[in-house]
């Protein structure tokens, strides 16, 4: 009889240092000891505390907009386990914290990102950044902010530019994807000794363990029978782990769906009790959610469920923290916000408060007192608890939020500035900075008679073109760190208003300069000329009822290319401030001003006065036609952008932000223009 012995199989799981697309766990270095880019110093005690707090912590895609602890479940990509402190090594001379990042199936996009970064050997494309609340003290010897106490850990998030050495180490395999009996079953051991694995043992894959095996050759029956109990035990372990994974996935799906639902809390709790602790299909849960919503809608329609002063939230109306902070910035610049949606949010009372709120820079919250000395470190008895996010985006976030509110204020003030020139010009969008050409086609004269059985006579049209090239105008404005620390809120609040006024005034000067300069236009002749042989749109009299009548007659007599009178009528009277009251008298008096016989004033309401402070001559006045009837002046804006644009220099490692501790804002306005037809314009004096 064959000798019987107890056989035990030992299975070895290995870490894969190469890419394995089936894996969903990554070994990561959460934080490196020593000094971070942001100037915080982490010693061994701080690292050990972080390692203890990291167990089970969430991982999100990027930090929250303002470091808020509450985060959206939609941003979650995984969680951490096996967090441990690693003693100093040549690669990490100050120690580090390692952990296993488990990536959820719902975050397949992130797993693809990790895989694509590791395949070409570029794991540094993805980094990790801790989000903590901690106490720190300034070390005068090292000029660093030493972390003295880690209060709490919010999360450890995935970022593109970590500042404390958080990085991917290698991708780990799970049990199912790693098992390979032919390579990983190392030895058979028994009480009588160790023997080598038979070379003729057939290759077995994990899938083969989950189905009924095919008949084996007689020579192998003995080995397969003896190995069957261990393989069966392994199969049961795999199935148990798969069941646990499915249950965990179902619980995460339940939590996410209930969080997104608009159902009342009582209904959510009922559904949670129904689905907790079991595996279910997502479609089943969605049907129950839809059914519950439908039932509540019917009950509300029937009058069974009433509001009781409860306002049902609308889909998409969840207010994020970044919206609240942006609203506080808007209120700081005296801008209106949607109080029906955001509520009566208080604006920041100072620029220092706004900066500290966004960046978490505790140095702006007030000076420290009652210092004690520990070696080279000066420690306050009550150090402030600061919010620390080890990623280099805090300054950019502040500059973006501040710039957004400044841009809103700029547009509000720009649009409020008087722009009556828009009444008598044509505004056109243009695509680029190339020369713009506006062709003026000729005109036909009277149609000639055509005799019977005679051919029609052919005529040609002449044309001319007005051309102009758009230009770029702008300024660069900086907000220094000193301005923020000095809390000069009024100076910052004045920046967008002054930029808006400058942009509006510059554009108005550009438009009215066409009238006052009397430069040559498309036909190489001055815009305003006297006499019938040229433009015949220049008068020699001061503003009066009689002078205006002469100007109107001259406009009526303007002809087209065929010599036919157009019968144009002016719509606007444009005058400098010196002639404002004269224009009111001649256009609003019932009688002719200065007449001894109380003659009726024919100019009463004939034209609309426009007062332009950009006109500097105290005697010049202009009659302008309606641009809907006759072309006058065209102003073209590049890209159709009529309003000036405000841009932010928000890269903390480049430009003035890095070299001079200043945030740069750039205003840009791009336009050009030209007179496209002189016949709709007339000038007096």
XYZ file of C-alpha atoms in Angstrom:
685
model
C 0.000 0.000 0.000
C 1.235 3.526 -0.717
C 2.605 5.404 2.263
C 0.303 8.130 3.514
C 1.488 11.482 4.852
C 0.022 14.867 5.541
C 0.803 17.342 2.767
C 0.735 21.121 3.234
C 1.130 23.619 0.385
C 2.750 27.003 0.854
C 1.720 29.813 -1.547
C 3.928 32.854 -1.884
C 2.461 36.201 -3.073
C 4.944 38.573 -4.642
C 5.011 42.334 -5.157
C 5.257 43.259 -8.824
C 7.731 46.009 -9.512
C 6.507 46.240 -13.114
C 3.145 47.416 -14.409
C 0.183 45.094 -13.858
C -3.049 46.512 -15.323
C -5.100 44.097 -13.209
C -3.938 45.557 -9.932
C -5.878 48.103 -7.926
C -3.490 48.749 -5.052
C -0.438 51.003 -5.143
C 2.392 51.334 -2.661
C 2.897 55.061 -2.116
C 5.178 57.382 -0.193
C 2.696 59.715 1.478
C 5.169 62.297 2.761
C 8.929 62.682 3.042
C 10.487 63.942 6.240
C 12.436 67.156 6.379
C 11.500 70.489 4.855
C 8.737 70.724 2.231
C 8.587 73.209 -0.636
C 6.043 75.214 1.353
C 8.564 75.621 4.178
C 7.122 73.170 6.749
C 9.584 70.932 8.636
C 8.413 67.371 9.508
C 10.376 65.404 12.123
C 10.013 61.745 13.091
C 7.304 62.412 15.664
C 5.174 64.310 13.126
C 5.621 61.521 10.569
C 4.644 58.821 13.078
C 1.526 60.787 14.036
C 0.560 61.189 10.388
C 1.080 57.447 9.829
C -1.292 56.642 12.715
C -3.957 59.028 11.403
C -3.601 57.826 7.814
C -5.012 54.344 8.398
C -8.358 54.213 6.574
C -8.145 57.862 5.452
C -9.796 58.908 2.203
C -8.001 59.878 -0.982
C -9.598 62.514 -3.213
C -8.757 63.939 -6.618
C -7.102 67.258 -5.682
C -7.612 69.193 -2.463
C -10.891 70.865 -1.669
C -11.361 74.424 -2.958
C -10.625 75.973 0.402
C -9.414 73.090 2.541
C -12.863 72.187 3.858
C -13.090 68.901 5.713
C -16.392 67.946 4.060
C -15.739 66.651 0.559
C -17.880 65.323 -2.257
C -18.100 61.561 -2.655
C -17.752 62.103 -6.390
C -14.119 63.162 -5.889
C -13.129 60.067 -3.877
C -10.627 57.780 -5.618
C -9.659 55.380 -2.830
C -8.474 54.870 0.752
C -5.275 53.991 2.617
C -4.162 51.010 4.681
C -0.959 49.578 6.155
C 0.403 53.063 6.846
C 3.812 52.897 8.490
C 6.747 55.091 9.350
C 9.926 54.191 7.403
C 13.219 54.979 9.135
C 15.766 57.159 7.320
C 17.435 55.566 4.289
C 19.803 56.939 1.634
C 16.738 57.643 -0.536
C 14.843 59.253 2.363
C 17.444 60.730 4.720
C 14.761 62.205 7.018
C 12.393 59.234 6.958
C 9.011 58.987 5.308
C 5.500 57.532 5.624
C 4.516 54.669 3.319
C 1.025 53.245 2.812
C -1.038 51.169 0.427
C -3.471 53.197 -1.676
C -6.504 51.102 -2.623
C -8.090 52.506 -5.783
C -11.848 52.078 -6.093
C -13.402 50.572 -9.178
C -15.481 53.735 -9.628
C -12.194 55.636 -10.115
C -11.078 53.671 -13.164
C -9.987 56.940 -14.768
C -7.438 57.393 -11.981
C -6.223 53.811 -12.288
C -5.690 54.430 -16.009
C -3.721 57.565 -15.122
C -1.496 55.626 -12.713
C -0.956 52.896 -15.272
C -0.126 55.362 -18.066
C 2.317 57.188 -15.795
C 4.107 54.019 -14.716
C 4.382 52.370 -18.134
C 6.975 54.853 -19.491
C 8.625 55.052 -16.065
C 7.200 58.464 -15.142
C 5.498 57.870 -11.752
C 6.366 61.455 -10.741
C 3.534 62.677 -12.993
C 1.161 61.778 -10.154
C 1.846 62.864 -6.586
C 0.255 62.864 -3.148
C -0.456 65.785 -0.840
C -1.602 65.642 2.782
C -4.363 67.941 4.026
C -3.992 68.440 7.786
C -4.571 70.824 10.656
C -1.402 71.277 12.699
C 0.486 73.625 15.003
C 3.868 74.965 13.935
C 6.550 77.319 15.175
C 9.087 79.333 13.219
C 12.675 78.117 13.565
C 15.007 81.091 13.234
C 18.042 78.851 12.750
C 16.662 76.933 9.743
C 14.157 79.567 8.619
C 11.554 76.783 8.478
C 8.135 76.266 10.065
C 8.575 73.274 12.358
C 5.473 71.129 12.814
C 5.059 70.759 16.582
C 1.692 68.992 16.752
C -0.515 67.343 14.119
C -4.088 67.973 15.263
C -6.041 66.118 12.591
C -5.716 64.688 9.101
C -8.478 65.540 6.649
C -7.263 63.457 3.714
C -4.298 62.576 1.571
C -5.167 63.609 -1.951
C -3.894 62.996 -5.442
C -2.268 66.070 -7.023
C 0.050 66.895 -9.902
C 2.625 68.940 -8.008
C 3.265 67.688 -4.477
C 5.416 69.810 -2.220
C 6.309 67.271 0.487
C 7.609 64.348 -1.579
C 4.364 62.356 -1.875
C 4.819 59.916 -4.763
C 3.958 56.540 -6.253
C 6.359 53.717 -5.357
C 5.119 50.665 -7.227
C 1.954 48.857 -8.215
C 0.961 45.898 -6.045
C -0.901 42.800 -7.245
C -3.912 41.354 -5.488
C -4.191 37.630 -4.679
C -6.278 36.586 -7.683
C -4.202 38.364 -10.294
C -0.868 37.172 -8.853
C -1.547 33.457 -8.341
C 0.372 31.215 -10.683
C 0.726 27.661 -9.371
C 3.516 26.740 -11.774
C 5.768 29.527 -10.461
C 4.441 30.427 -7.010
C 3.962 26.983 -5.416
C 7.487 26.662 -4.117
C 7.581 23.409 -2.153
C 5.720 20.552 -0.508
C 6.605 19.991 3.166
C 5.705 17.055 5.430
C 6.683 15.643 8.749
C 9.157 13.368 7.016
C 10.975 16.084 5.100
C 10.759 18.343 2.084
C 10.597 17.093 -1.444
C 10.672 19.047 -4.708
C 7.507 19.755 -6.621
C 7.006 17.161 -9.383
C 8.039 18.558 -12.725
C 5.117 16.876 -14.496
C 2.444 18.710 -12.409
C 0.110 20.303 -15.024
C -0.279 24.049 -15.330
C -3.318 25.386 -13.466
C -4.820 28.874 -13.741
C -7.152 30.594 -11.258
C -10.054 30.208 -13.701
C -9.502 26.452 -13.764
C -10.114 26.386 -10.016
C -13.592 27.841 -10.347
C -14.971 25.271 -12.809
C -15.140 21.494 -12.965
C -11.767 20.154 -14.134
C -11.433 17.991 -17.239
C -10.490 14.320 -16.822
C -6.804 13.968 -16.022
C -4.406 11.251 -17.233
C -4.152 8.240 -14.938
C -0.515 8.935 -14.133
C -1.383 12.267 -12.549
C -4.408 11.226 -10.501
C -2.426 10.629 -7.315
C -0.774 14.063 -7.262
C -4.028 15.877 -8.084
C -5.977 14.018 -5.400
C -3.409 14.847 -2.730
C -3.289 18.516 -3.796
C -7.073 18.867 -4.082
C -7.804 19.780 -0.419
C -5.339 22.652 -0.423
C -6.556 23.946 -3.786
C -10.149 23.728 -2.611
C -9.238 25.687 0.517
C -7.558 28.351 -1.619
C -10.616 28.532 -3.894
C -12.881 29.080 -0.902
C -10.616 31.876 0.355
C -10.720 33.560 -3.052
C -14.500 33.348 -3.202
C -14.749 34.786 0.311
C -12.543 37.723 -0.610
C -14.502 38.325 -3.808
C -17.719 38.356 -1.793
C -16.213 40.902 0.600
C -15.148 43.105 -2.326
C -18.632 42.925 -3.865
C -20.208 43.829 -0.522
C -17.846 46.755 -0.037
C -18.582 47.982 -3.577
C -22.326 47.730 -2.898
C -21.998 49.733 0.325
C -20.054 52.477 -1.472
C -22.666 52.569 -4.238
C -25.450 52.829 -1.643
C -23.685 55.684 0.151
C -23.063 57.582 -3.104
C -26.606 57.173 -4.452
C -28.243 58.206 -1.189
C -25.950 61.229 -0.934
C -26.934 62.354 -4.447
C -30.646 61.740 -3.925
C -33.118 64.511 -3.096
C -35.249 62.239 -0.931
C -36.019 63.253 2.680
C -33.696 61.828 5.311
C -36.357 59.477 6.700
C -36.810 57.806 3.303
C -33.037 57.556 2.857
C -32.710 55.790 6.212
C -35.407 53.325 5.224
C -33.629 52.503 1.961
C -30.306 52.215 3.775
C -31.761 49.625 6.161
C -33.196 47.710 3.214
C -29.927 47.503 1.268
C -27.250 47.474 3.988
C -25.307 44.252 4.505
C -26.111 42.632 1.158
C -24.920 42.649 -2.444
C -27.308 44.215 -4.947
C -27.383 45.523 -8.481
C -27.149 49.287 -8.944
C -30.193 49.235 -11.245
C -32.288 47.745 -8.419
C -31.387 50.622 -6.096
C -32.052 53.202 -8.817
C -35.541 51.757 -9.383
C -36.325 52.065 -5.678
C -35.039 55.640 -5.575
C -37.114 56.617 -8.606
C -40.168 54.874 -7.161
C -39.815 56.726 -3.856
C -39.496 60.083 -5.631
C -42.572 59.314 -7.732
C -44.571 58.363 -4.646
C -43.622 61.582 -2.834
C -44.579 63.622 -5.901
C -48.015 61.989 -6.010
C -48.547 62.509 -2.280
C -47.575 66.172 -2.584
C -49.959 66.639 -5.533
C -52.783 65.059 -3.552
C -52.106 67.405 -0.658
C -51.160 64.656 1.770
C -47.581 65.879 2.185
C -47.241 69.625 2.754
C -44.236 71.847 2.942
C -44.333 72.932 6.612
C -41.943 75.784 5.679
C -39.530 73.334 4.073
C -38.050 74.367 0.727
C -37.215 71.416 -1.459
C -33.691 71.678 -2.840
C -33.385 71.792 -6.596
C -31.186 69.526 -8.647
C -27.765 71.050 -9.143
C -28.317 73.666 -6.405
C -25.810 72.227 -3.930
C -23.588 75.086 -2.838
C -19.883 74.311 -2.699
C -17.392 75.929 -0.363
C -15.608 77.618 -3.253
C -18.905 79.298 -4.236
C -19.281 80.601 -0.700
C -15.724 81.945 -0.633
C -16.183 83.524 -4.079
C -19.403 85.164 -2.858
C -17.495 86.580 0.134
C -14.930 88.051 -2.298
C -17.760 89.521 -4.406
C -19.353 91.130 -1.368
C -15.967 92.576 -0.429
C -16.000 94.407 -3.798
C -19.616 95.561 -3.235
C -20.961 93.212 -5.901
C -24.436 91.734 -5.847
C -24.819 87.985 -5.274
C -27.738 85.603 -5.648
C -29.050 85.724 -2.075
C -31.934 83.384 -2.942
C -29.402 80.640 -3.650
C -26.325 81.524 -1.603
C -28.014 83.226 1.319
C -26.876 86.439 2.959
C -23.150 85.678 2.938
C -20.928 88.189 4.719
C -18.178 89.718 2.660
C -14.579 89.684 3.828
C -13.920 92.735 5.966
C -10.263 92.949 4.965
C -7.898 91.643 2.342
C -5.863 90.034 5.116
C -8.891 88.027 6.222
C -9.515 86.895 2.640
C -5.888 85.879 2.131
C -5.695 83.930 5.397
C -9.036 82.239 4.662
C -7.883 80.884 1.308
C -4.192 80.197 1.905
C -4.284 79.209 5.573
C -1.239 81.420 6.164
C -1.308 81.798 9.956
C 1.403 84.469 9.862
C -1.289 86.955 8.875
C -3.622 86.100 11.742
C -1.707 88.089 14.321
C 1.632 88.125 16.033
C 2.720 85.471 18.518
C 3.471 86.271 22.111
C 4.807 84.638 25.237
C 7.616 82.809 23.468
C 9.720 80.176 25.076
C 12.948 78.741 23.740
C 13.653 75.088 23.002
C 17.135 74.931 21.580
C 17.086 76.989 18.376
C 13.272 76.852 18.097
C 11.176 79.644 19.584
C 7.875 78.092 20.624
C 4.807 80.081 21.640
C 2.783 78.861 24.584
C -0.352 78.958 22.441
C 0.631 78.375 18.843
C -2.136 78.899 16.257
C -3.627 75.890 14.528
C -3.091 76.417 10.813
C -4.554 74.645 7.847
C -1.738 72.996 5.852
C -2.140 71.542 2.364
C 1.145 70.209 1.024
C 0.547 71.229 -2.571
C 1.627 74.481 -4.206
C -1.804 75.801 -5.245
C -2.803 78.085 -2.361
C -1.439 81.330 -3.820
C -2.948 80.520 -7.204
C -6.325 79.890 -5.564
C -6.229 83.261 -3.805
C -5.170 85.094 -6.962
C -7.901 83.380 -8.971
C -10.667 84.171 -6.466
C -9.496 87.758 -6.058
C -9.099 88.161 -9.816
C -12.585 86.802 -10.511
C -14.198 89.377 -8.229
C -11.966 92.143 -9.591
C -12.981 91.201 -13.134
C -16.679 91.322 -12.185
C -16.201 94.732 -10.627
C -14.253 95.950 -13.658
C -17.019 94.880 -16.064
C -19.704 96.420 -13.867
C -17.920 99.783 -13.717
C -16.960 99.657 -17.408
C -20.536 99.022 -18.513
C -21.798 101.770 -16.190
C -19.476 104.341 -17.785
C -21.288 106.559 -20.342
C -20.699 105.252 -23.859
C -23.031 107.358 -25.996
C -20.666 107.018 -28.923
C -22.232 103.584 -29.456
C -25.383 105.367 -30.694
C -23.783 106.689 -33.879
C -21.112 104.086 -34.709
C -21.257 100.526 -36.008
C -19.784 97.875 -33.673
C -18.431 94.833 -35.536
C -16.663 91.621 -34.447
C -13.373 90.844 -36.190
C -11.398 87.608 -36.098
C -7.768 88.716 -36.000
C -5.278 91.583 -36.121
C -4.997 91.597 -39.918
C -5.914 94.662 -41.942
C -9.686 95.030 -42.132
C -11.209 96.228 -45.428
C -14.711 97.663 -45.751
C -15.678 97.915 -49.429
C -18.060 100.731 -50.445
C -19.901 99.684 -53.572
C -20.996 102.254 -56.096
C -24.599 102.924 -57.090
C -26.733 102.756 -60.217
C -28.282 105.845 -61.729
C -31.815 106.007 -63.120
C -32.795 102.955 -65.122
C -32.794 103.772 -68.869
C -35.666 102.968 -71.227
C -35.352 99.781 -73.241
C -36.948 99.935 -76.702
C -38.833 97.024 -78.189
C -36.579 94.304 -79.551
C -33.542 96.183 -78.215
C -30.772 94.899 -75.948
C -30.343 96.061 -72.383
C -27.333 98.316 -71.874
C -24.553 97.049 -69.597
C -23.332 99.234 -66.727
C -20.433 98.856 -64.290
C -20.148 99.760 -60.623
C -17.227 101.531 -59.021
C -16.144 100.941 -55.453
C -13.727 102.115 -52.780
C -12.527 100.607 -49.524
C -11.942 101.892 -45.984
C -9.203 99.961 -44.155
C -7.945 99.780 -40.573
C -5.752 97.540 -38.426
C -6.913 96.655 -34.870
C -4.489 97.238 -32.007
C -3.978 95.952 -28.483
C -4.146 98.201 -25.437
C -3.610 97.311 -21.778
C -1.831 97.653 -18.456
C -0.193 95.422 -15.842
C -1.246 95.837 -12.200
C 0.358 94.038 -9.248
C -0.895 93.295 -5.738
C 2.117 92.885 -3.465
C 2.394 90.835 -0.293
C 2.997 94.086 1.581
C -0.390 95.369 0.390
C -2.041 92.225 1.734
C -0.196 92.327 5.080
C -0.878 96.067 5.469
C -4.532 95.236 4.844
C -4.918 98.053 2.299
C -8.380 96.930 1.168
C -9.385 100.311 -0.211
C -6.379 100.346 -2.533
C -7.247 96.924 -3.948
C -10.951 97.775 -4.291
C -10.045 100.838 -6.371
C -7.976 98.851 -8.880
C -10.851 97.417 -10.993
C -12.771 100.715 -10.935
C -9.778 102.712 -12.114
C -8.973 100.122 -14.801
C -12.579 100.230 -16.021
C -12.564 104.029 -16.234
C -9.238 104.005 -18.071
C -10.459 101.433 -20.601
C -13.773 103.225 -21.205
C -12.165 106.653 -21.530
C -9.457 105.370 -23.884
C -12.051 103.828 -26.192
C -14.174 107.012 -26.154
C -11.095 109.101 -27.019
C -10.378 106.740 -29.913
C -13.906 107.178 -31.326
C -14.265 110.960 -30.917
C -10.793 111.507 -32.319
C -12.169 110.613 -35.752
C -14.420 113.696 -35.504
C -12.001 116.184 -33.935
C -8.777 115.330 -35.814
C -10.234 115.700 -39.332
C -7.658 113.253 -40.700
C -7.599 111.830 -44.224
C -9.939 108.926 -44.837
C -10.301 106.193 -47.461
C -10.355 108.625 -50.453
C -7.144 110.372 -49.307
C -9.145 113.500 -48.463
C -9.783 115.101 -45.081
C -13.013 113.899 -43.498
C -14.585 117.381 -43.373
C -14.153 119.676 -46.396
C -15.924 122.794 -47.610
C -17.430 123.234 -51.084
C -19.431 121.252 -53.566
C -16.386 119.774 -55.313
C -15.378 117.636 -52.347
C -17.183 116.240 -49.275
C -19.239 119.427 -48.693
C -19.748 118.621 -45.012
C -17.970 121.496 -43.273
C -19.677 124.651 -42.018
C -18.218 127.963 -40.916
C -20.764 129.141 -38.331
C -21.132 128.809 -34.585
C -23.823 126.504 -33.232
C -27.258 128.025 -33.743
C -30.616 127.184 -35.230
C -29.649 128.726 -38.575
C -26.252 126.975 -38.627
C -27.897 123.632 -37.935
C -30.376 124.210 -40.761
C -27.487 124.803 -43.147
C -25.814 121.584 -41.977
C -29.008 119.558 -42.394
C -29.462 120.930 -45.929
C -25.873 119.932 -46.771
C -26.526 116.372 -45.548
C -29.785 116.204 -47.535
C -27.843 117.157 -50.677
C -25.251 114.372 -50.313
C -25.273 112.090 -53.369
C -24.359 108.503 -54.168
C -21.798 107.365 -56.746
C -24.326 107.913 -59.515
C -24.883 111.529 -58.475
C -28.348 110.927 -56.969
C -29.255 112.820 -53.799
C -29.692 110.573 -50.734
C -31.864 112.879 -48.636
C -30.045 111.998 -45.409
C -31.323 113.312 -42.075
C -29.058 113.718 -39.020
C -30.072 111.923 -35.839
C -27.542 113.226 -33.289
C -25.900 116.542 -32.375
C -22.461 115.900 -30.815
C -20.935 118.800 -28.873
C -18.163 119.418 -26.286
C -19.083 120.332 -22.678
C -18.658 124.041 -23.534
C -21.629 123.849 -25.916
C -23.875 121.660 -23.777
C -26.315 124.408 -22.790
C -26.314 125.956 -26.232
C -27.263 122.585 -27.692
C -30.116 122.304 -25.183
C -31.411 125.749 -26.124
C -31.366 125.200 -29.903
C -32.921 121.712 -29.714
C -35.461 122.164 -26.924
C -36.747 125.745 -27.302
C -40.213 126.167 -28.842
C -39.212 129.507 -30.352
C -36.115 130.527 -32.247
C -33.591 131.710 -29.639
C -33.015 135.499 -29.917
C -35.883 136.106 -32.342
C -37.912 139.299 -31.817
C -41.013 137.843 -33.375
C -41.193 134.569 -31.403
C -40.678 132.493 -34.546
C -41.262 128.749 -34.192
C -38.017 126.817 -33.736
C -37.891 124.092 -36.439
C -34.991 122.414 -34.572
C -37.202 121.542 -31.589
C -36.650 117.818 -31.009
C -35.083 117.421 -34.473
C -31.870 115.811 -33.194
C -30.667 114.253 -29.924
C -27.771 116.057 -28.185
C -24.706 114.001 -27.134
C -22.178 115.651 -24.815
C -18.605 114.392 -25.167
C -15.888 115.450 -22.688
C -13.340 113.938 -25.095
C -13.930 116.815 -27.562
C -11.528 119.588 -26.596
C -12.409 122.340 -29.075
C -14.958 124.709 -27.462
C -16.530 125.661 -30.815
C -16.736 122.480 -32.892
C -20.103 120.732 -33.191
C -21.160 117.755 -35.300
C -24.283 116.369 -36.941
C -24.271 112.563 -37.272
C -26.695 110.318 -39.129
C -28.311 107.120 -37.870
C -25.897 104.201 -38.504
C -28.921 102.093 -39.503
C -29.481 104.457 -42.465
C -25.957 105.425 -43.452
C -22.509 104.122 -42.500
C -20.443 106.517 -40.403
C -17.673 105.061 -38.181
C -16.956 101.362 -37.607
C -15.308 100.060 -34.417
C -14.161 96.439 -34.673
C -13.380 94.320 -31.590
C -11.051 91.322 -31.912
C -12.960 88.124 -31.231
C -16.115 90.157 -30.654
C -14.854 90.943 -27.122
C -16.370 94.384 -26.541
C -15.505 94.471 -22.835
C -11.905 94.612 -21.587
C -10.519 91.339 -20.204
C -8.643 90.857 -16.925
C -6.000 88.110 -16.780
C -4.277 86.585 -13.744
C -0.632 85.600 -13.335
C -1.430 82.603 -11.107
C 1.678 80.418 -11.438
C 3.447 80.640 -8.052
C 6.849 79.626 -9.413
C 6.994 82.077 -12.317
C 6.914 85.815 -12.896
C 6.479 88.463 -10.215
C 4.618 85.989 -8.031
C 7.916 84.214 -7.408
C 10.545 86.954 -7.756
C 8.769 89.816 -5.953
C 5.937 88.225 -3.905
C 3.360 89.967 -6.091
C 0.236 88.771 -7.860
C -0.040 90.264 -11.352
C -3.266 91.233 -13.105
C -3.278 92.262 -16.743
C -6.055 94.225 -18.466
C -6.321 93.917 -22.236
C -8.597 95.628 -24.747
C -8.254 94.932 -28.493
C -10.010 96.999 -31.148
C -9.592 99.238 -34.168
C -11.767 101.417 -36.368
C -12.140 103.783 -39.306
C -14.520 106.208 -40.982
C -16.327 104.151 -43.625
C -18.526 106.925 -45.120
C -18.247 110.704 -44.808
C -21.785 111.467 -45.982
C -23.361 110.750 -42.599
C -21.129 113.290 -40.824
C -21.156 117.114 -40.749
C -19.023 119.545 -38.728
C -19.562 123.178 -37.831
C -16.575 125.576 -37.413
